[in-house]
Coordinates of C-alpha atoms and ligand atoms in Angstrom, one line a residue:
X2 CA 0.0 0.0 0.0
X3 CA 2.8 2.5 0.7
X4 CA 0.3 4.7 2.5
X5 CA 2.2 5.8 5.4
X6 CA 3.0 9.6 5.0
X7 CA 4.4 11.7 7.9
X8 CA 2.5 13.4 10.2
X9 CA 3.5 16.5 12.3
X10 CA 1.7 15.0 15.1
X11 CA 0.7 11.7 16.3
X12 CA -3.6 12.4 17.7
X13 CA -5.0 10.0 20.0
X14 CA -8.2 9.3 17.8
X15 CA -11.1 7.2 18.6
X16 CA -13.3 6.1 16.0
X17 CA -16.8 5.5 17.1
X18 CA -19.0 2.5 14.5
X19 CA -17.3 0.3 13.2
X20 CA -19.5 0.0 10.2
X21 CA -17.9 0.6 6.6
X22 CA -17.2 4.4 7.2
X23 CA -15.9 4.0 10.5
X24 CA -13.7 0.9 10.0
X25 CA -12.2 2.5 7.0
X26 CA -11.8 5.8 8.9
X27 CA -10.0 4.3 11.7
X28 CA -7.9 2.0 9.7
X29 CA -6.9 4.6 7.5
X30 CA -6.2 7.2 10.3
X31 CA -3.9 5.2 12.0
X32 CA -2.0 4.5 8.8
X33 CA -1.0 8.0 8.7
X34 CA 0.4 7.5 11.7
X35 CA -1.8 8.4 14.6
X36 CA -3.3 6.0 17.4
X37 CA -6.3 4.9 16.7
X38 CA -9.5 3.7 18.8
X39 CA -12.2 1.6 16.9
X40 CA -15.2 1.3 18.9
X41 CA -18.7 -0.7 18.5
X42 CA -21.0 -1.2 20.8
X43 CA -21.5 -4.7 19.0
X44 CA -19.2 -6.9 21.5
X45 CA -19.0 -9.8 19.1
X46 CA -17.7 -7.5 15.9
X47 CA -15.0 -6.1 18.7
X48 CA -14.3 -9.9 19.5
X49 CA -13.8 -10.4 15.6
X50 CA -11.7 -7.4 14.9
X51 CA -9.5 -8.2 17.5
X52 CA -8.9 -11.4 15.6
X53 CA -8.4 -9.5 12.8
X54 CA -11.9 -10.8 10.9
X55 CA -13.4 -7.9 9.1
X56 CA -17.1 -7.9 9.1
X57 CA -17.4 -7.0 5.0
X58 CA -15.3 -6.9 2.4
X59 CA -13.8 -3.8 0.9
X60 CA -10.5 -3.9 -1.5
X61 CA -7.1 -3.1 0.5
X62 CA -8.8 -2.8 3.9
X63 CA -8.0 -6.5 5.4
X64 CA -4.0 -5.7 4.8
X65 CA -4.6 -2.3 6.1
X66 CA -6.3 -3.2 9.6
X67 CA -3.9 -5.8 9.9
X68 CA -0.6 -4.0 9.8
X69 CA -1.9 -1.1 12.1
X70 CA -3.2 -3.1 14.3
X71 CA 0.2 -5.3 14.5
X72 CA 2.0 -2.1 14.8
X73 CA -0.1 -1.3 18.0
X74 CA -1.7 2.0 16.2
X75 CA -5.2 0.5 16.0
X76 CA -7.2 -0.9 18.6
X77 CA -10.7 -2.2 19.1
X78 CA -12.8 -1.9 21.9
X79 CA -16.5 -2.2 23.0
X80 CA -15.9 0.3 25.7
X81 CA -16.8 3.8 24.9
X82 CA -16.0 5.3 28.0
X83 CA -12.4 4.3 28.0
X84 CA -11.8 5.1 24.7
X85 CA -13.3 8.4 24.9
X86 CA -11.6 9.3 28.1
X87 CA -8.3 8.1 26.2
X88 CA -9.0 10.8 23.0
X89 CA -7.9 13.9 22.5
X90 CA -10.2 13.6 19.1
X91 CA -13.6 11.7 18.9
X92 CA -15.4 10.8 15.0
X93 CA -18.7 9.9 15.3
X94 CA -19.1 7.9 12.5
X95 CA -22.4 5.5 14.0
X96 CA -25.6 4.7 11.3
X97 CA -28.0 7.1 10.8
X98 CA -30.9 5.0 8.8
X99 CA -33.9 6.3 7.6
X100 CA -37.3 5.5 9.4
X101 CA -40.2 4.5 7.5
X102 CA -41.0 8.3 7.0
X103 CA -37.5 8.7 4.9
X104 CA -36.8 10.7 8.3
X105 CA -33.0 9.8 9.6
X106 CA -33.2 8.0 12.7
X107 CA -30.5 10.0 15.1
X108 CA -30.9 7.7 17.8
X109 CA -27.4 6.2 17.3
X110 CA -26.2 9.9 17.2
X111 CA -27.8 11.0 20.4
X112 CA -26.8 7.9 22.8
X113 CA -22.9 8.3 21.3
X114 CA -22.9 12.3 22.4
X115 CA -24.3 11.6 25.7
X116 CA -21.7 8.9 26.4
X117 CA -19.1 11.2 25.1
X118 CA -20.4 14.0 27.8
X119 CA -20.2 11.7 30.7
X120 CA -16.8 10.5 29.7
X121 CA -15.6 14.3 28.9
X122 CA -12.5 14.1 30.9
X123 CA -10.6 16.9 29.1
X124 CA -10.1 18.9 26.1
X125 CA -12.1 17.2 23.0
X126 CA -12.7 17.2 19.3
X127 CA -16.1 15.8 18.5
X128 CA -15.9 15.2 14.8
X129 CA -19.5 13.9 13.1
X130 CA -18.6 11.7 10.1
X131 CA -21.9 9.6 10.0
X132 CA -24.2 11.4 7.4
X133 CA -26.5 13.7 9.0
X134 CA -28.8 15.8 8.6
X135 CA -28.0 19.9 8.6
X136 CA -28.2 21.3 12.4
X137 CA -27.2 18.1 13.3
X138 CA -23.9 19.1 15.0
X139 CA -25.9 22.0 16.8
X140 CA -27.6 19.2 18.6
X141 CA -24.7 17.6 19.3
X142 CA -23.4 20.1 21.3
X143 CA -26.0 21.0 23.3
X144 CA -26.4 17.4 24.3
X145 CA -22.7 17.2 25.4
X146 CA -23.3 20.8 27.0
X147 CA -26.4 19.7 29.0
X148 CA -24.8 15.9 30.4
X149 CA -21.4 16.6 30.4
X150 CA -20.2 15.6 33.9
X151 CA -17.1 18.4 34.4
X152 CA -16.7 21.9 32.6
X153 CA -14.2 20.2 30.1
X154 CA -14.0 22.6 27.2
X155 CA -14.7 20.3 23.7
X156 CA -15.5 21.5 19.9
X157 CA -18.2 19.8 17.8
X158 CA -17.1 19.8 14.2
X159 CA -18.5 18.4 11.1
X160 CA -15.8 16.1 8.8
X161 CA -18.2 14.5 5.7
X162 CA -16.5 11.3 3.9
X163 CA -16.9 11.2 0.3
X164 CA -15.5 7.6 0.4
X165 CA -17.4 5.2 -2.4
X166 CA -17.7 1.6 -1.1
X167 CA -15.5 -0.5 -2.9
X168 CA -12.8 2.0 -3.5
X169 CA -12.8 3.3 0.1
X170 CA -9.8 3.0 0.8
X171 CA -7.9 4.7 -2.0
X172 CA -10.8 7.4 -1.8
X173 CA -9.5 7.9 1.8
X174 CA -5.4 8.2 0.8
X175 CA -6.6 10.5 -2.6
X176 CA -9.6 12.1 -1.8
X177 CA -10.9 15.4 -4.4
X178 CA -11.8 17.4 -1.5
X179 CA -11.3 17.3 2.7
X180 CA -14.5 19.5 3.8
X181 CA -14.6 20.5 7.6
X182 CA -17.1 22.3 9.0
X183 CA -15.8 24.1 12.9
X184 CA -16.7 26.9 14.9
X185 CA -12.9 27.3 16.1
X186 CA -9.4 28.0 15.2
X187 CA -9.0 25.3 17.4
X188 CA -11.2 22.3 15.7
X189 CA -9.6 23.9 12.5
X190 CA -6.2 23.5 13.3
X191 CA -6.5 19.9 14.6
X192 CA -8.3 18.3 11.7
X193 CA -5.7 20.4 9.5
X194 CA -3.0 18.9 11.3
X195 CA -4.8 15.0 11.3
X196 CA -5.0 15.2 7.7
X197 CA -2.0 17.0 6.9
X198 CA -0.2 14.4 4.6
X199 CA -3.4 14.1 2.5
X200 CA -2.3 16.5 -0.8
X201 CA -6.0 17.7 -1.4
X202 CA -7.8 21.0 -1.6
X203 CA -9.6 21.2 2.5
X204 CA -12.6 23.6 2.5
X205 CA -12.9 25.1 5.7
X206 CA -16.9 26.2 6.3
X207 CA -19.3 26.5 9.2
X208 CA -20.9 22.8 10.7
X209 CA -24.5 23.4 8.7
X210 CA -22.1 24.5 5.6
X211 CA -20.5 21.3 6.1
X212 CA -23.5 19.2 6.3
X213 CA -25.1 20.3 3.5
X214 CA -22.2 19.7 1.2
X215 CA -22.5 15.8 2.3
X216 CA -26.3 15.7 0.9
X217 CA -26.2 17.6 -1.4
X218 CA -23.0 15.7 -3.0
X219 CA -24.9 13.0 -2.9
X220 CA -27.9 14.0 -4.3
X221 CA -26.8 15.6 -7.1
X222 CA -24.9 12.2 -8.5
X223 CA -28.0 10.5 -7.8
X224 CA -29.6 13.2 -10.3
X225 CA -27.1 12.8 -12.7
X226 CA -27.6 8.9 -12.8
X227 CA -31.8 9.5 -13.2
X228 CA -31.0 12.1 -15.3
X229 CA -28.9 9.7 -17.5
X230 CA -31.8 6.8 -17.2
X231 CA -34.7 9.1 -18.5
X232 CA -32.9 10.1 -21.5
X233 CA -31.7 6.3 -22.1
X234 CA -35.6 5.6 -22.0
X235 CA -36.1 8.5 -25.0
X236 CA -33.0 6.5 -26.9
X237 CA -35.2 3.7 -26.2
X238 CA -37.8 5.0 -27.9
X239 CA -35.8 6.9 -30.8
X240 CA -33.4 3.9 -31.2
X241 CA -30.7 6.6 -30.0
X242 CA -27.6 5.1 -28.4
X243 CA -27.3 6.5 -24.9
X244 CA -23.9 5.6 -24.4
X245 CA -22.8 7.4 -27.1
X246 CA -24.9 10.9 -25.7
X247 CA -23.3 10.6 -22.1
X248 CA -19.6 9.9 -23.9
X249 CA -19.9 13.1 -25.7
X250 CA -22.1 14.8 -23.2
X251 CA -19.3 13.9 -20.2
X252 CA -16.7 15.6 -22.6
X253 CA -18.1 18.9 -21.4
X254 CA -15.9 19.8 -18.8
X255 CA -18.8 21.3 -16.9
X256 CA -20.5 18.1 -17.4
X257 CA -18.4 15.7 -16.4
X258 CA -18.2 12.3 -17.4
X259 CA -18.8 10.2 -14.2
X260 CA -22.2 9.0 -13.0
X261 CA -23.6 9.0 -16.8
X262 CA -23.5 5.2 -17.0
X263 CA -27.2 4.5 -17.4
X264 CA -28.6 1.4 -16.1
X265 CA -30.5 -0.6 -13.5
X266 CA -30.4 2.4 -11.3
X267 CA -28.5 3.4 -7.9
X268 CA -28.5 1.5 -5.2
X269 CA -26.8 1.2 -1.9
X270 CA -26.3 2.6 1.8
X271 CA -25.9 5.9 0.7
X272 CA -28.0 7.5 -2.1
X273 CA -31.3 6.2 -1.1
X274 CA -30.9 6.6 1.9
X275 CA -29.3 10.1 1.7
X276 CA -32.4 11.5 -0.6
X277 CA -35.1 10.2 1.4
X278 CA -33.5 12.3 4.3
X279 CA -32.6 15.7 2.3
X280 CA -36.1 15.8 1.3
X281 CA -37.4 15.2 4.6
X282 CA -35.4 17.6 6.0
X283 CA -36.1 20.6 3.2
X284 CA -39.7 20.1 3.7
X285 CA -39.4 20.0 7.5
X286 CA -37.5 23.2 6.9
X287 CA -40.2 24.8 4.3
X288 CA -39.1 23.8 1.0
X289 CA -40.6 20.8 -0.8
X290 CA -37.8 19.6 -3.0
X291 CA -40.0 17.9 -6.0
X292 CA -36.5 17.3 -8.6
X293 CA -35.5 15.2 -5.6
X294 CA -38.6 13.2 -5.6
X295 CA -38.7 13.2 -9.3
X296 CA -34.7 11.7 -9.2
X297 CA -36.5 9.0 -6.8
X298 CA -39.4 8.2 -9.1
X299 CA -37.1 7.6 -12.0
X300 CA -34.5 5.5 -10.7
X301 CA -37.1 2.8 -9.0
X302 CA -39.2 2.9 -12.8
X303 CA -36.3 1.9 -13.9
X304 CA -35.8 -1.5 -12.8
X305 CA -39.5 -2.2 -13.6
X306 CA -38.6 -1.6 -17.2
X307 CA -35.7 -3.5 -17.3
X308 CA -37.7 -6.3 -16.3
X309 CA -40.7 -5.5 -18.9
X310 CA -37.9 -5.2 -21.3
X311 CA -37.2 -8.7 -20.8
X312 CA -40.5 -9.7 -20.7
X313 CA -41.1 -8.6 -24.2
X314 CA -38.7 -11.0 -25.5
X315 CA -39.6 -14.1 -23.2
X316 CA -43.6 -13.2 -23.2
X317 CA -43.9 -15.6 -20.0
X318 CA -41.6 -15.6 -17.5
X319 CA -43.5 -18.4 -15.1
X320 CA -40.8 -21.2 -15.2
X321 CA -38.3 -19.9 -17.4
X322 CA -34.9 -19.7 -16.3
X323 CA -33.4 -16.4 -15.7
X324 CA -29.8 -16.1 -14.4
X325 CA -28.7 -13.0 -12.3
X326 CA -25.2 -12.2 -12.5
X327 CA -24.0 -9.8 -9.9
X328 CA -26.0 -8.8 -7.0
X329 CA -24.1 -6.3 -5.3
X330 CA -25.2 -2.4 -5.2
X331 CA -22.0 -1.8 -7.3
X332 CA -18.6 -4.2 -8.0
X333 CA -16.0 -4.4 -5.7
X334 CA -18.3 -4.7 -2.2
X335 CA -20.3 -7.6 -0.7
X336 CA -23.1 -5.0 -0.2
X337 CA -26.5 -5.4 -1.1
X338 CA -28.7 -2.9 0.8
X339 CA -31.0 -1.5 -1.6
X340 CA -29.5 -3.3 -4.8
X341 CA -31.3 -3.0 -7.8
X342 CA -30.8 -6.9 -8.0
X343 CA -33.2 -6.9 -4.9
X344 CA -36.1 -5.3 -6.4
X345 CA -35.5 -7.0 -9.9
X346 CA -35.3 -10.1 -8.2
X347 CA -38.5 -10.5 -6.3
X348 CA -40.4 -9.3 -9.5
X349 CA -38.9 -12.2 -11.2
X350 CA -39.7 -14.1 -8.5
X351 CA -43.2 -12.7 -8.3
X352 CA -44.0 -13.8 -12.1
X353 CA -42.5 -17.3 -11.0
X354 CA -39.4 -17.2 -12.9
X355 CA -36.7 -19.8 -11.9
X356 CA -34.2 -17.7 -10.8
X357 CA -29.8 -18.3 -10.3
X358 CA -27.7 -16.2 -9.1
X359 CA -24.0 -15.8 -9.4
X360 CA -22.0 -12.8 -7.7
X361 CA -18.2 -12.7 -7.1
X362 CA -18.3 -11.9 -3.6
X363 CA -22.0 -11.6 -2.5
X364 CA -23.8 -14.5 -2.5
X365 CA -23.3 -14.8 1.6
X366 CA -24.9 -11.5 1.9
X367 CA -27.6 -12.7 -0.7
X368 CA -28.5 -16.0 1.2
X369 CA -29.4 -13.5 4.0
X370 CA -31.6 -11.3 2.1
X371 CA -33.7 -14.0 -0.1
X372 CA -33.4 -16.1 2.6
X373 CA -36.9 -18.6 2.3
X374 CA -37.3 -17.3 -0.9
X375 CA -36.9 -19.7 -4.4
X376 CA -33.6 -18.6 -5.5
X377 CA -30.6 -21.2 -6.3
X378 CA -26.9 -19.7 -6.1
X379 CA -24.4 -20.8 -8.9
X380 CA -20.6 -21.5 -8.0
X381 CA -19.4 -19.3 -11.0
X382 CA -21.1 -17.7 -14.3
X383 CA -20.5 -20.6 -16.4
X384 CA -23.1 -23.0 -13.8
X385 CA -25.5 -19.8 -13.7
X386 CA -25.8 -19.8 -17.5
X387 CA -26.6 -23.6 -17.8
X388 CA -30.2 -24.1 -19.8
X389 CA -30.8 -20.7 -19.1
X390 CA -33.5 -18.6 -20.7
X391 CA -31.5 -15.6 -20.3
X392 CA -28.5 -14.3 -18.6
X393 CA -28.8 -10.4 -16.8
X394 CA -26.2 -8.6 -16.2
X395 CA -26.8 -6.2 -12.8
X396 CA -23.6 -5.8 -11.3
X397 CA -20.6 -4.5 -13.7
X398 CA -17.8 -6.3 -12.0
X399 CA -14.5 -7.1 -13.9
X400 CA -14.7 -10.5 -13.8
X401 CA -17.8 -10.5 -16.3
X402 CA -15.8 -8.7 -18.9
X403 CA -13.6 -11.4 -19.9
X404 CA -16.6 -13.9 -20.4
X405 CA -16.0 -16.5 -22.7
X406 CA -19.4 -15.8 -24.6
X407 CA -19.1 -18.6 -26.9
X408 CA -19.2 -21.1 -24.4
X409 CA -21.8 -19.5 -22.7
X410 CA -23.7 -19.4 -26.0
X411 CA -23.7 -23.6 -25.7
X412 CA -24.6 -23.4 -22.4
X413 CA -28.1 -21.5 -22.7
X414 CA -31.4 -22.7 -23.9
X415 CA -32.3 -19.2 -25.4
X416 CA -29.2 -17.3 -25.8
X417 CA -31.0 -14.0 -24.9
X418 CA -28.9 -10.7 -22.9
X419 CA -30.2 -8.4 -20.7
X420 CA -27.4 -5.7 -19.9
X421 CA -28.5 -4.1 -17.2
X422 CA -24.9 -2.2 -16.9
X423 CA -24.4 -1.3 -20.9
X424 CA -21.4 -3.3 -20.4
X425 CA -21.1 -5.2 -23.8
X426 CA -21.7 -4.5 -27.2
X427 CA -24.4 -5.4 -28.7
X428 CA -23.3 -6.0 -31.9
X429 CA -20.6 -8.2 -30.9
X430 CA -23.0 -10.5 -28.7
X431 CA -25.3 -10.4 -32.0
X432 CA -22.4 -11.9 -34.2
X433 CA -22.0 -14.7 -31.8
X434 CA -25.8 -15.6 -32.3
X435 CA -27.2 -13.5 -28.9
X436 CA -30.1 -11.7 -28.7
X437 CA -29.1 -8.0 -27.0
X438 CA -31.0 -6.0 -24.5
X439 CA -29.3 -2.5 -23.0
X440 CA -30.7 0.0 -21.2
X441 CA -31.2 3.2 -24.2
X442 CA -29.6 1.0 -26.6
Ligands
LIG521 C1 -21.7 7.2 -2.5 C2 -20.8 8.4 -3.0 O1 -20.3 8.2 -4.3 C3 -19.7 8.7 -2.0 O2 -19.0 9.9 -2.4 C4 -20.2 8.8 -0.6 O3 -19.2 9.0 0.3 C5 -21.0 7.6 -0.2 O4 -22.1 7.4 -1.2 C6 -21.6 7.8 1.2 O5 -22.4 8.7 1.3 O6 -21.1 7.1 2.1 P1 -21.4 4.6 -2.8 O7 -22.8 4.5 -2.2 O8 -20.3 3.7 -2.2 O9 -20.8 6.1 -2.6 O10 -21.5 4.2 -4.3 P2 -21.4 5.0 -5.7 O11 -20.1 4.6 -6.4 O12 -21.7 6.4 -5.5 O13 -22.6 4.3 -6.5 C7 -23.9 4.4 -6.1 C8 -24.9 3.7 -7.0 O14 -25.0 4.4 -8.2 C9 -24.5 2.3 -7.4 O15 -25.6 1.4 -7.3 C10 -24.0 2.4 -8.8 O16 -24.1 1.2 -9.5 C11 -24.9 3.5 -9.3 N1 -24.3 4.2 -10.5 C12 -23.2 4.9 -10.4 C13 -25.0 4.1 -11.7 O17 -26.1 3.5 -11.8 N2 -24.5 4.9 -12.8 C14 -23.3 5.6 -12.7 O18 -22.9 6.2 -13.7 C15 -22.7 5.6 -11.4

């Protein structure tokens, strides 16, 4: 990895959740050199991380966790209170998941300040890296200001991570932007001086500044992907090529390329989660933000049609066999939490479709989440492809690039496509005797 930089000094940080931001946080913060404190309230992933298991995967981590914590830089531990009293600085970084109102449920956040105000030995940095809601860190403080148990003098600050699961890691060593949000010189100088050896442009704002840039980060990509899928439905219909419109839209610099691969859709911890909380929020603060809602509407439509566009070539899909491959939100992570494979899946299921799936790295999250449900898990893609009726593609990972398609063309009853990614080309499936459906193309 080659990671370790120098730092001018060495904090005493203590990480608390050790879920995927904070685990990557704390591994990567001791890596630069300072002393790190993982804590979880969940004794048995404390038991595991002390034997070096890591509850999910996430490329480079593993080696990561395993060298700091060899070194003595990391350490887990289920007791807050020690670890807090230990700290000079203290990142919140607990889940913040939406309640069945699309409200974020703060509970995590609330119980975490309290225990950091009855542990409030001395001078402290409370840094929120969990994504929350704006005012969030106002509430914060006056929760430590009402139960802390000595006149300790502490700083709340807001620290959002822009780290993408499955490239977390490198996202943390390389990152396009450090945003910190203080109300001191203090809180300022400290994060400054945590993440000195990181060569990236830090934005120094107020804590509701700093929130906002979190949600709204997030919410725009989600609009570009929507954005991306409603004009791949007019390709659709004008036998456009919407891969060809994002490549030469995503050469304007103001446009960007990235996030203009359209698809299945967004998934994941983050984005739907993240919306369904920004709009809550807006209303709740007088502003009813419809193009949110709209970015919403679009990407769930959108699995639905891929699904109807499969349907049109199969007619019935009652006992045909259709073969998933890749289940994961995105490549590159064990995660499933609001997959579009999920969704697409139980309507498949629903129209009593025989269903195999194949993932790289996800099928023991999968067994979990269809668990009792009529699915059968292949060993690789060449068993999920067997008599099949056709083969979907919902996850892009690399090892479905180098498929060897002529085999797999033996292997299927009806050699039919569905690309949910836009990851081949259709005219090179076509030559080989497939039948091709893309998404707006
Ligand atoms: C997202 C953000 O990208 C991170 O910056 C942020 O830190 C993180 O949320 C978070 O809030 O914690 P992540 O959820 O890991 O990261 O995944 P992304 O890479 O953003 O992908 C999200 C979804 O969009 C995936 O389902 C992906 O397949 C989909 N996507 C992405 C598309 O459908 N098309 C695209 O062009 C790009």
């Amino acid at each position: 990895m080659g990671q370790e930089k120098r730092i001018k000094k060495s904090y005493k940080i203590c990480v608390i959740g050790c879920g995927h931001v904070g685990l990557v946080t704390a591994a990567c913060l001791s890596e630069l050199g300072h002393k790190v404190f993982g804590v979880d309230s969940d004794k048995e992933k404390i038991k595991n991380l002390n034997r070096l298991k890591i509850p999910f995967y996430e490329p480079q981590l593993e080696e990561l966790v395993k060298k700091n914590f060899k070194k003595g830089r990391l350490k887990f531990t289920a007791s807050i209170s020690g670890a807090v009293k230990d700290s000079e600085v203290i990142f919140i970084a607990v889940g913040t998941p939406s309640n069945p109102d699309g409200s974020p449920d703060l509970t995590a956040i609330e119980k975490v300040s309290c225990q950091i105000a009855y542990n409030l030995n001395s001078y402290k940095l409370i840094v929120e890296k969990s994504t929350v809601p704006v005012q969030t860190g106002i509430k914060v403080k006056e929760t430590i200001l009402r139960f802390r148990k000595n006149k300790a003098f502490f700083d709340v600050a807001s620290n959002p991570e822009f780290l993408r699961e499955g490239s977390a890691v490198y996202d943390f060593f390389y990152p396009s932007r450090i945003v910190i949000g203080v109300e001191s010189k203090k809180a300022e100088k400290i994060l400054k001086e945590i993440y000195a050896p990181l060569k990236t442009k830090i934005i120094v704002t107020d804590i509701n500044t700093a929130e906002i840039i979190k949600h709204a980060s997030n919410s725009f990509l989600a609009t570009k992907i929507s954005f991306i899928n409603a004009i791949s439905r007019i390709c659709d219909l004008t036998g456009a090529d919407v891969k060809k419109v994002s490549e030469a839209m995503g050469l304007d610099p103001r446009i960007g390329k990235d996030f203009l691969n359209a698809g299945v859709g967004w998934g994941g911890s983050c984005f739907p989660k993240d919306l369904e909380a920004f709009i809550y929020i807006a209303k709740k603060l007088g502003y009813d933000f419809n193009l949110l809602k709209e970015v919403k509407r679009i990407n769930q439509e959108q699995r639905i049609y891929f699904v109807e566009k499969i349907k049109e070539h199969l007619w019935i899909l009652k006992d045909k066999k259709i073969s998933i491959l890749g289940l994961s939100f995105k490549p590159n992570t064990d995660d499933l939490r609001e997959a579009p494979s999920i969704e697409i899946i139980n309507y498949l299921l629903e129209e009593k479709a025989k269903v195999v799936a194949y993932d790289p790295q996800a099928i023991g999250e999968a067994k979990k989440v269809f668990k009792g449900k009529k699915i059968k898990f292949a060993q690789n893609i060449y068993e999920a492809a067997k008599s099949s009726d056709c083969l979907c593609f919902l996850t892009e990972w690399d090892e479905f690039k180098n498929i060897d398609f002529k085999k797999i063309r033996k292997l299927m009853h009806l050699p039919l496509i569905a690309d949910g990614r836009n990851m081949f080309e259709r005219k090179d499936l076509e030559k080989l005797g497939f039948i091709y459906i893309g998404v707006g193309r």
